[in-house]
XYZ file of C-alpha atoms in Angstrom:
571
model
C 36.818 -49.800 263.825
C 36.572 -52.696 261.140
C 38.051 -50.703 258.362
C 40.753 -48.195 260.015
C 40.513 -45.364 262.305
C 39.590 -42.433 259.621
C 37.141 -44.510 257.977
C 35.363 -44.716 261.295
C 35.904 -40.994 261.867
C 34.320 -40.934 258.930
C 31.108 -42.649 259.579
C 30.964 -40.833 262.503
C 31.163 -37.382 260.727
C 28.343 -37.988 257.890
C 26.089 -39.819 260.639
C 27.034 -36.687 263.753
C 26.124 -34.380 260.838
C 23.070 -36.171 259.204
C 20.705 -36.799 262.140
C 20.924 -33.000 263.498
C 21.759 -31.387 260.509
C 18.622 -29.912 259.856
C 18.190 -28.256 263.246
C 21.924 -26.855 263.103
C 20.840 -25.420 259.644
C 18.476 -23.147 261.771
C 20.591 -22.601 264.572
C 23.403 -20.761 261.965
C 20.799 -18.937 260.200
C 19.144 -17.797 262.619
C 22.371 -17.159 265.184
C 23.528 -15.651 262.033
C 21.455 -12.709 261.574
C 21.224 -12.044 265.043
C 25.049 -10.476 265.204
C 22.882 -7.744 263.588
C 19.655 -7.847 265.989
C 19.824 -4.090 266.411
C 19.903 -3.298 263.206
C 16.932 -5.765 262.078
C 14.698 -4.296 265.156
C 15.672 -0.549 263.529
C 14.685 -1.619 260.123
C 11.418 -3.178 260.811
C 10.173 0.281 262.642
C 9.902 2.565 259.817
C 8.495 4.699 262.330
C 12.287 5.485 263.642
C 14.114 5.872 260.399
C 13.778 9.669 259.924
C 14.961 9.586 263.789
C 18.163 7.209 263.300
C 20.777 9.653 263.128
C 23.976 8.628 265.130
C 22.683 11.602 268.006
C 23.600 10.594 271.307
C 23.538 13.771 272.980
C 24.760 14.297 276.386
C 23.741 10.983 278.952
C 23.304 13.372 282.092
C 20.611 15.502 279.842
C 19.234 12.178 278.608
C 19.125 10.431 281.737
C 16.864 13.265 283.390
C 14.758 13.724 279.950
C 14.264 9.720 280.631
C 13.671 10.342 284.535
C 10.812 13.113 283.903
C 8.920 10.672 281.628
C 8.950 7.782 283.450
C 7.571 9.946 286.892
C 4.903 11.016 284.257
C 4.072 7.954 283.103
C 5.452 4.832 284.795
C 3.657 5.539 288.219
C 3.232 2.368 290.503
C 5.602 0.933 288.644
C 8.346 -1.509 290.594
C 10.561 -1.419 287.994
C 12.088 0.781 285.475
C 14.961 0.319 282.835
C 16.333 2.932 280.288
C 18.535 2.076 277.845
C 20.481 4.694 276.614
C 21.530 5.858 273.165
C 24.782 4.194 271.254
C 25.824 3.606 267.722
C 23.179 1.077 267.016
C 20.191 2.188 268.704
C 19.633 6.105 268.114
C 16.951 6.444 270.448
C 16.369 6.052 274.258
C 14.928 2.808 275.540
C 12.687 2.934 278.226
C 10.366 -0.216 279.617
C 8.910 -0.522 282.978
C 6.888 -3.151 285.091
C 3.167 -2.499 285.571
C 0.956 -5.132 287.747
C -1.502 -6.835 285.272
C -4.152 -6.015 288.245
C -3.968 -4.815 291.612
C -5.722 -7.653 293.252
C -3.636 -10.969 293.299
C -4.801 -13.894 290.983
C -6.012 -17.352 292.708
C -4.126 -20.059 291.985
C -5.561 -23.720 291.700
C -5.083 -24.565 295.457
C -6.775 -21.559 296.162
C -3.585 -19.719 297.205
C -3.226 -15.808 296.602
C -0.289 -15.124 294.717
C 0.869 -11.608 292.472
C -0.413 -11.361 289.360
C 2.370 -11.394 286.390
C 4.108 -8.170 285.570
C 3.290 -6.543 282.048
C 5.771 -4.522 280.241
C 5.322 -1.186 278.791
C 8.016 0.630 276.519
C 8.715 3.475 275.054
C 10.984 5.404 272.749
C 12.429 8.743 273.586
C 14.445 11.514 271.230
C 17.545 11.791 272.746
C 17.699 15.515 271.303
C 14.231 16.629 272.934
C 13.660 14.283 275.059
C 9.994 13.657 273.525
C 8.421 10.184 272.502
C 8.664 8.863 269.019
C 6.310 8.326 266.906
C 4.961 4.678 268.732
C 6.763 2.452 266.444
C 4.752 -0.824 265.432
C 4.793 -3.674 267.742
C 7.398 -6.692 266.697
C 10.038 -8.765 268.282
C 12.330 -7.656 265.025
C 15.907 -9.039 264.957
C 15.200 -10.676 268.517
C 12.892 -12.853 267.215
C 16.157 -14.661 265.781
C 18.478 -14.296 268.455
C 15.942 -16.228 270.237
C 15.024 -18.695 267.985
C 18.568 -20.063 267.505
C 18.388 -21.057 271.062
C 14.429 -21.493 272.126
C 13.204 -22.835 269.134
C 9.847 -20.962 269.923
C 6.288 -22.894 270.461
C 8.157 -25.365 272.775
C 8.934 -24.838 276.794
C 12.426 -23.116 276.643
C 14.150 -25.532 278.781
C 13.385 -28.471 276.339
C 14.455 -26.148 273.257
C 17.692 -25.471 274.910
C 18.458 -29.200 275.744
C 18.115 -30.089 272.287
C 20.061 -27.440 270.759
C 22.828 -28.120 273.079
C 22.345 -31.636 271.818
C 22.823 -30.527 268.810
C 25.526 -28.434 269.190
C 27.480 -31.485 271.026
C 26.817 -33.139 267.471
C 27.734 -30.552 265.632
C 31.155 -30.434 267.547
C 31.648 -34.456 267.244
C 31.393 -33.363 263.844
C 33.981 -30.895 263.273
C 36.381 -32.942 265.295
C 36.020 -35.990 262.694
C 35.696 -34.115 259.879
C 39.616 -32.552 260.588
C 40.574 -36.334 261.495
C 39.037 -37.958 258.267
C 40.571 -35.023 255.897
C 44.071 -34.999 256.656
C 44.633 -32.895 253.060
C 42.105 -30.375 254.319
C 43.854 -27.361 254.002
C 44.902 -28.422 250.239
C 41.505 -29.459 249.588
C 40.658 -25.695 251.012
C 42.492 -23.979 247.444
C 40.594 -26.843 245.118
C 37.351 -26.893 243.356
C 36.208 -28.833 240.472
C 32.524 -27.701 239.260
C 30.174 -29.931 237.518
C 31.923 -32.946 238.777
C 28.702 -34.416 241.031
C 29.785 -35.800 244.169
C 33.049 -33.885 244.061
C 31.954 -30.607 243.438
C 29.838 -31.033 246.740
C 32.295 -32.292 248.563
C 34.550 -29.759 247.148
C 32.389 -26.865 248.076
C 31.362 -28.560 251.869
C 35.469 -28.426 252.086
C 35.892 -24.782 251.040
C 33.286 -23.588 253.423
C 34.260 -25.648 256.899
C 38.060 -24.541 256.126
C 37.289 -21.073 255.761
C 35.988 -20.591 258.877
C 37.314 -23.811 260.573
C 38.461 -21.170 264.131
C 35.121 -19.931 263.871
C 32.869 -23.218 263.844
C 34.801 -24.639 266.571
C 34.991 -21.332 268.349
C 30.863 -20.707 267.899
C 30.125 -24.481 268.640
C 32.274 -24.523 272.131
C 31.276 -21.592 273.275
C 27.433 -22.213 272.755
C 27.574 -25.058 274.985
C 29.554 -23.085 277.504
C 26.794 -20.203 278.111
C 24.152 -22.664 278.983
C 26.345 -25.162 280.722
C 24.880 -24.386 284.639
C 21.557 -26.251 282.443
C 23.626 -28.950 281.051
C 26.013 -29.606 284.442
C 24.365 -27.999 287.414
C 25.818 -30.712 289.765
C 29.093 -29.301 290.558
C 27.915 -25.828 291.883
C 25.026 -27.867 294.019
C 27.082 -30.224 295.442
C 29.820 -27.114 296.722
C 26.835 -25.153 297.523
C 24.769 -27.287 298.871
C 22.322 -26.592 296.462
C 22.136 -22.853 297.357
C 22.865 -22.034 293.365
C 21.737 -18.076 294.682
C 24.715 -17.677 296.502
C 26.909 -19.275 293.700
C 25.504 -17.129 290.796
C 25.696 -14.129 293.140
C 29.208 -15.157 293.683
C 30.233 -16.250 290.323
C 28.767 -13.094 288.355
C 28.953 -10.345 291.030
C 27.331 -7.848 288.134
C 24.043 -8.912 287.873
C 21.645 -6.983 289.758
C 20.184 -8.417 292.967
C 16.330 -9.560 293.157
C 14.017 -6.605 293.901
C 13.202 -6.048 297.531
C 9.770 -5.063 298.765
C 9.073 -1.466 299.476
C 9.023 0.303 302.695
C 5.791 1.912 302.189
C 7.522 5.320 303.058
C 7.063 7.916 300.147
C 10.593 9.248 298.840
C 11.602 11.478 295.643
C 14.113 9.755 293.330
C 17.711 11.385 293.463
C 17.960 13.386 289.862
C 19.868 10.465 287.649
C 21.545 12.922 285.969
C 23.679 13.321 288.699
C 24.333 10.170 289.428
C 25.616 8.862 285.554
C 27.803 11.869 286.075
C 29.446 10.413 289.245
C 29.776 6.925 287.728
C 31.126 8.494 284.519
C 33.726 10.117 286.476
C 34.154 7.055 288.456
C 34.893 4.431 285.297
C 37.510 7.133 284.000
C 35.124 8.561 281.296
C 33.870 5.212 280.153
C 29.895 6.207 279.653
C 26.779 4.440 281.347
C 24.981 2.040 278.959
C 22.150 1.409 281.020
C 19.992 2.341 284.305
C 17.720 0.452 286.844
C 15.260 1.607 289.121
C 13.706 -0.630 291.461
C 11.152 1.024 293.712
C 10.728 3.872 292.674
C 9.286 7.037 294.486
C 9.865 5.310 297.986
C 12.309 5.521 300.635
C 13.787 2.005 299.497
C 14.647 2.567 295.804
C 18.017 1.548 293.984
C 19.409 2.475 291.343
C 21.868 0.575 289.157
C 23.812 1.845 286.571
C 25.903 -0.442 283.820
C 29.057 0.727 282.275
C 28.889 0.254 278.154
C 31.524 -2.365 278.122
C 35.128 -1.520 277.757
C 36.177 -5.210 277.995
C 35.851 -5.843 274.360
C 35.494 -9.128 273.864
C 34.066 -10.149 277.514
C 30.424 -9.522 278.421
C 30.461 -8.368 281.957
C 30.031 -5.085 282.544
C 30.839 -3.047 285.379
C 27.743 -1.639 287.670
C 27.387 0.566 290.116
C 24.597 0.915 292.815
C 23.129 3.530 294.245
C 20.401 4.676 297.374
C 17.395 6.170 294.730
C 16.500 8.037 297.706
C 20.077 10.061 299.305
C 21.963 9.313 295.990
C 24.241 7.666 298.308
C 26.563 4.453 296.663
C 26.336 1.418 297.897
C 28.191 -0.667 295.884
C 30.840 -1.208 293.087
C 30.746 -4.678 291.260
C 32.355 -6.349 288.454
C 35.373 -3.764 288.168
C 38.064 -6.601 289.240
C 36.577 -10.191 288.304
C 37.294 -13.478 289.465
C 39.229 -15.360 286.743
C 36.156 -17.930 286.270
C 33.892 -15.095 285.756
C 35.977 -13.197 283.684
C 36.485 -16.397 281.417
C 33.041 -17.059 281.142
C 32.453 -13.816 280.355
C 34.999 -13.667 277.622
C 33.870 -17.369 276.451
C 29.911 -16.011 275.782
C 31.116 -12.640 274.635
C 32.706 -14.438 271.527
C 29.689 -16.040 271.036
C 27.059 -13.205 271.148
C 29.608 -10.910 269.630
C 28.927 -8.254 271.087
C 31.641 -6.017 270.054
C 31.820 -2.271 268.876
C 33.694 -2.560 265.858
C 31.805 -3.142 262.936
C 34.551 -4.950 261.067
C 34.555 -7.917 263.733
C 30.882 -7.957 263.600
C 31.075 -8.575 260.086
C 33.485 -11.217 260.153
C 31.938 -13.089 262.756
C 28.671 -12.661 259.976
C 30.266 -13.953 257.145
C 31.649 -16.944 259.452
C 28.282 -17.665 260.335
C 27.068 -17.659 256.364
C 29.963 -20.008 255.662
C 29.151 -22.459 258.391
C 25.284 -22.128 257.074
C 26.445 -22.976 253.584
C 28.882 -25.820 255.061
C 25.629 -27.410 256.567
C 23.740 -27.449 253.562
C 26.249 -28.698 251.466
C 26.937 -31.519 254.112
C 23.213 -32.069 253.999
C 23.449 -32.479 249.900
C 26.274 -34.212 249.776
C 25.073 -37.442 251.761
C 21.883 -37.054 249.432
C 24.258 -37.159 246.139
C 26.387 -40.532 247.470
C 23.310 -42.149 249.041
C 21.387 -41.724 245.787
C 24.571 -43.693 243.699
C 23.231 -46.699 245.472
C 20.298 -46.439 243.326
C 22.017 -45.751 240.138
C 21.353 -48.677 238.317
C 17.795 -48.247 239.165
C 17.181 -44.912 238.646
C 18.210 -45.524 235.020
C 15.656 -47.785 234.585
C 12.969 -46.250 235.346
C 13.093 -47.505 238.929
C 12.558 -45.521 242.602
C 14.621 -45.022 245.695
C 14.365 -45.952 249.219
C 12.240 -44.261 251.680
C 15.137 -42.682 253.839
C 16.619 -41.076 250.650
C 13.419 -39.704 249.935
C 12.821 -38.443 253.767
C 16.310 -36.886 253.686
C 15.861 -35.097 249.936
C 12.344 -33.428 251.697
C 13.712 -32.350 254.608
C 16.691 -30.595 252.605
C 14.085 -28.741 250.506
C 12.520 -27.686 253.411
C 15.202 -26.539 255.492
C 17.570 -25.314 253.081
C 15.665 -23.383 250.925
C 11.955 -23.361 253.132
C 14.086 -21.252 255.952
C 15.506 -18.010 254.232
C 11.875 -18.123 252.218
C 10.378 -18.236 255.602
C 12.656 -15.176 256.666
C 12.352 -13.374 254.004
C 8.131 -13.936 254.535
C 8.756 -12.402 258.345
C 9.987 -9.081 256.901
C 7.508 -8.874 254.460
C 4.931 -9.442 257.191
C 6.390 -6.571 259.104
C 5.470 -4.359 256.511
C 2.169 -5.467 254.876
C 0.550 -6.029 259.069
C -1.636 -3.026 259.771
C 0.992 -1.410 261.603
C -1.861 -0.215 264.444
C -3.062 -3.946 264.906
C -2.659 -5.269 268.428
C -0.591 -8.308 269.201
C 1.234 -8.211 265.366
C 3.856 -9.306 267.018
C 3.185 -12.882 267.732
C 1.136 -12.288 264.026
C 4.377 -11.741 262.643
C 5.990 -14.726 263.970
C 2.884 -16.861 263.225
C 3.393 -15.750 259.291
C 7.034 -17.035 259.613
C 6.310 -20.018 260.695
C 3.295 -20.459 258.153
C 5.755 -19.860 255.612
C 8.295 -21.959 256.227
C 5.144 -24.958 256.865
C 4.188 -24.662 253.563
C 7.689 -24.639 251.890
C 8.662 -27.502 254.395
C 4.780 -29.660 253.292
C 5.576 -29.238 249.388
C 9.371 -29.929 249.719
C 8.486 -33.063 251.431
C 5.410 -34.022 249.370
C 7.323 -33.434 246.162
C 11.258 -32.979 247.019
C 12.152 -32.139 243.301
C 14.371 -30.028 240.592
C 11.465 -27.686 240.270
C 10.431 -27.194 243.565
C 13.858 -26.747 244.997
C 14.062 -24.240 242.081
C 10.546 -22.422 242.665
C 11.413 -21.919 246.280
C 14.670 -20.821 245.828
C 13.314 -18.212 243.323
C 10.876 -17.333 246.088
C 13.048 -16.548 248.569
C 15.348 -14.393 246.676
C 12.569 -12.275 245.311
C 11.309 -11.634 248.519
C 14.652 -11.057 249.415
C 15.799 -8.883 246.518
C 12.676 -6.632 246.931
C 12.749 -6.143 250.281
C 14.729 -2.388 249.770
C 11.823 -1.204 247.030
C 8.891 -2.330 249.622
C 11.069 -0.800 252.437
C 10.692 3.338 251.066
C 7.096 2.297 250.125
C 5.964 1.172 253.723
C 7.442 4.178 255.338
C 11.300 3.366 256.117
C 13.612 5.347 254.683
C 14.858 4.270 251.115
C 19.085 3.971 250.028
C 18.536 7.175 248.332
C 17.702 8.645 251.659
C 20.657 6.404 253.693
C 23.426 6.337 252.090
C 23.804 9.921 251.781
C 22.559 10.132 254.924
C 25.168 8.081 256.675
C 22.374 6.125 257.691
C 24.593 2.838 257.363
C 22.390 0.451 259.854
C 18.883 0.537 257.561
C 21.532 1.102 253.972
C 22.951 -1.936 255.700
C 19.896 -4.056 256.149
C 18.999 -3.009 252.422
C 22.158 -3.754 250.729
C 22.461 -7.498 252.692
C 19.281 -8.668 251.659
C 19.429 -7.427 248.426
C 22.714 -9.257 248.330
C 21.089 -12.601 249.584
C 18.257 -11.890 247.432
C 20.324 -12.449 244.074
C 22.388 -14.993 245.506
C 19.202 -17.109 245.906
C 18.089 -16.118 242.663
C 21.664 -17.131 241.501
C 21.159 -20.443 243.356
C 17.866 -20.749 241.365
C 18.954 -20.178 237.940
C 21.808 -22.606 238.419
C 19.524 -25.365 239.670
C 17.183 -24.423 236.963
C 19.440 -24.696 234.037
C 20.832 -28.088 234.760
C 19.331 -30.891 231.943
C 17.738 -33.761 233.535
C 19.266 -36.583 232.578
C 17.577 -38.876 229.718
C 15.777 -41.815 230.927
C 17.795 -44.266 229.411
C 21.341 -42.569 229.987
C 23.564 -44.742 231.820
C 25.536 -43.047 234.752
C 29.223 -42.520 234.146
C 31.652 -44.111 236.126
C 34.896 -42.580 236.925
C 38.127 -43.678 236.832
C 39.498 -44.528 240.554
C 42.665 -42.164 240.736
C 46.030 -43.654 242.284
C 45.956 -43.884 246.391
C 42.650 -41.545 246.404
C 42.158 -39.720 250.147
C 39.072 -41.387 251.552
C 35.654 -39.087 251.376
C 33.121 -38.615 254.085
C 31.354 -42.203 252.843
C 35.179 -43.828 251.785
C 33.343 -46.679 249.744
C 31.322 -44.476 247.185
C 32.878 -43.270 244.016
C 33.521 -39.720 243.070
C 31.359 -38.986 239.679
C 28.944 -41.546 239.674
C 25.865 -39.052 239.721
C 25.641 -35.765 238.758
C 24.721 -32.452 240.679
C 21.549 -32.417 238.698
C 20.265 -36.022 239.445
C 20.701 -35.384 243.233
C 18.000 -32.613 242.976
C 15.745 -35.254 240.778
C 12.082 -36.211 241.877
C 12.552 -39.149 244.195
C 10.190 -41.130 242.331
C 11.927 -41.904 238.941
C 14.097 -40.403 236.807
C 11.995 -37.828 234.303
């Protein structure tokens, strides 16, 4: 702490930023879009559009239109599930287990073990209880939700201790950044374009302000749902490393593990019946979902969830049932322990899981603003770092290696990602819609994407290729509602008289996203480069001037332009 304690807050901010910057880039985006998983997954099954009307029908009805099917068609089955019908999914959700093979699979000691489950689903009408249309196989907006936590293509464990290492980074960060910037809020109302350095630093203000609750809130609370990973000692050491009986203690709502059957045939109670008695039960609060374990046999349960009525908590209320008398067997989760209920409360603000569309929407937005705060943190330390080579740079000369690293990886994160996205929806469409295993197709074309965008950022991190990809992604983007009608969904001329507000939704975002790229591209394309033999200007220092993020750089020194400049030379 050579030079003061907010100039070593403020190393500490650019470098806590810097080295995970690029991962925490993906981990908004992608968190980002998945406050609207539901609706993403509805959109990219044109199949269910013409179906999508907000028709819940009655849950008794339902739940016996969901039993009949599942006796037709889920037999030998362990386990089934049925999700049924709310404001964001119109239809009913049904998957069950089905044994790979009956014979169990040899393992490499030559030990007989079961062979892994399969999963089957299906998609029922809630008004006549028939199956959809089979809608085309993809992971839709859960594809995201995941990725902003596994990473994908890596064991999920290791993904999950490097985003929370990340996400401890990201909060070293914040905590700094409100230390170094003790004029924050004033710098919040200011904003001086085309001034280089300060225009980024400007905007990378504006953007952590606005949603300054939110980032810490999102950042806490990420490290809090996977914190029995990150600190399992304390519940092993009061345990004594029986974690079973702590989780089953701790969260007394999630179901138990499925017992073995009895081997004695029994009919399943009508589940009508019993969503009727729970209904009654939670005071007219309605059943969300159902499980049946065992079905058919004298040792079946049935578990039903009550949609939640905490509002901003995630536990849910369940209630279990004998599948064979109907009989209940238990009530959990109705009165929670105050460590459960926090928890629960802690990860429902971060999964956001709420019914009102408003908050869901304001939690989005949050999540753009912290996205754009990253990238503009990412730019900015490009723009001072690159002042260091001024003097060169004006002379024909070339920066340093790490600059040139740092300016690649921005081009490929920054604007390779939401090209990359926009490249998964588009693969949605244009996959034969028939093929098997497009789902992990779909994801492989994302990923393709954003490897190319990521190989010519790095190979040439430039004006024009930050401007060709950005032009890119907000086509793909901005014509994502004209290939939507013309793949099968159902176009805004159908939805938004419609009241179909979940695919006008989808539509109108991207389209929005679409021309802000574009936006972003015409902006970066418009800038002059600077002449070869122009000499940088040089500010005048103002009177007691608020340390920056790097204190000992001048504001103005290079312009917005030069920092998106081939790393090479100067053009």
């Amino acid at each position: 702490m050579k030079e003061g304690f907010r100039q070593s807050m403020a190393w500490l901010h650019t470098w806590s930023g810097l080295l995970v910057g690029w991962v925490l880039f993906l981990i908004f985006a992608a968190g980002t879009s998945a406050y609207f998983r539901d609706e993403i997954s509805l959109w990219m099954k044109p199949e269910l559009h013409q179906s999508s009307a907000a028709f819940r029908g009655d849950p008794v009805v339902v739940a016996g239109q969901a039993q009949h099917y599942l006796e037709a068609h889920a037999q030998g089955s362990n386990r089934w599930n049925i999700r049924l019908p709310d404001g964001r999914e119109p239809g009913v959700s049904l998957f069950w287990a089905v044994p790979q093979a009956q014979q169990p699979a040899a393992t490499a000691g030559g030990e007989q073990r079961p062979r892994r489950m399969r999963l089957e689903y299906a998609t029922l009408d809630p008004a006549t209880g028939e199956r959809m249309d089979a809608p085309r196989q993809t992971r839709g907006g859960d594809f995201f939700y995941r990725l902003h936590f596994d990473l994908h293509y890596m064991p999920a464990v290791w993904a999950r201790w490097i985003v929370g290492f990340c996400a401890m980074f990201m909060l070293v960060a914040i905590v700094s950044g409100i230390v170094t910037h003790k004029r924050i809020f004033k710098d919040f109302f200011t904003f001086r374009p085309q001034k280089g350095q300060r225009s980024w630093l400007d905007a990378h203000n504006a953007t952590a302000v606005l949603a300054l609750p939110y980032h810490l809130m999102i950042t806490y609370t990420g490290l809090v749902t996977l914190m029995f990973l990150y600190m399992p000692w304390g519940p092993q050491a009061a345990y004594q490393g029986d974690e079973q009986a702590f989780f089953a203690e701790v969260f007394p709502t999630n179901a138990r593990n499925i017992g073995r059957p009895s081997g004695t045939a029994a009919p399943l109670v009508p589940l009508g019946g019993l969503v009727r008695q729970a209904s009654d039960a939670w005071s007219g609060h309605p059943v969300a979902r159902i499980m049946v374990t065992n079905a058919g046999d004298s040792s079946a349960r049935v578990t039903l969830f009550q949609e939640n009525p905490r509002g901003v908590s995630s536990k849910q209320a369940t209630m279990v049932f004998d599948g064979a008398t109907g009989a209940l067997l238990e009530r959990r989760g109705e009165v929670l322990p105050a460590a459960s209920e926090t928890h629960g409360v802690l990860y429902g603000l971060h999964v956001a899981r709420f019914d009102s569309p408003f908050v869901r929407w304001l939690f989005f937005l949050s999540g753009l603003a912290g996205t754009v705060m990253v990238a503009t943190g990412l730019l900015l330390w490009s723009v001072k770092e690159r002042q260091k080579y001024a003097k060169a740079l004006a002379k024909g000369g070339r920066i340093g290696w790490g600059l040139r690293l740092v300016d690649g990886l921005n081009v490929a994160a920054v604007a390779g990602l939401p090209l990359a996205m926009a490249a998964f929806f588009w693969a949605n469409r244009l996959i034969p819609a028939g093929l098997a295993d497009r789902s992990p197709l779909e994801i492989a074309c994302f990923f393709a994407a954003w490897g190319a965008a990521a190989v010519a950022g790095i190979a040439w991190p430039a004006r024009r290729m930050w401007q060709a990809q950005l032009a890119i992604g907000g086509l793909l983007f901005a014509l994502l509602p004209v290939l939507n009608p013309l793949t099968g969904g159902a176009g805004l001329w159908t939805t938004l008289p419609q009241g179909l507000w979940a695919i006008a939704g989808f539509d109108l975002t991207v389209l929005g996203l679409g021309l802000a790229l574009l936006a972003c591209a015409w902006w970066v394309g418009k800038r002059k480069p600077a002449s070869k033999g122009t000499r940088p200007a040089v500010a005048r220092p103002a009177a007691r001037e608020e340390p920056s993020l790097a204190p000992e750089a001048e504001p103005g020194l290079v312009t917005a332009n030069q920092a998106l400049q081939p790393t090479g030379a100067t053009p």
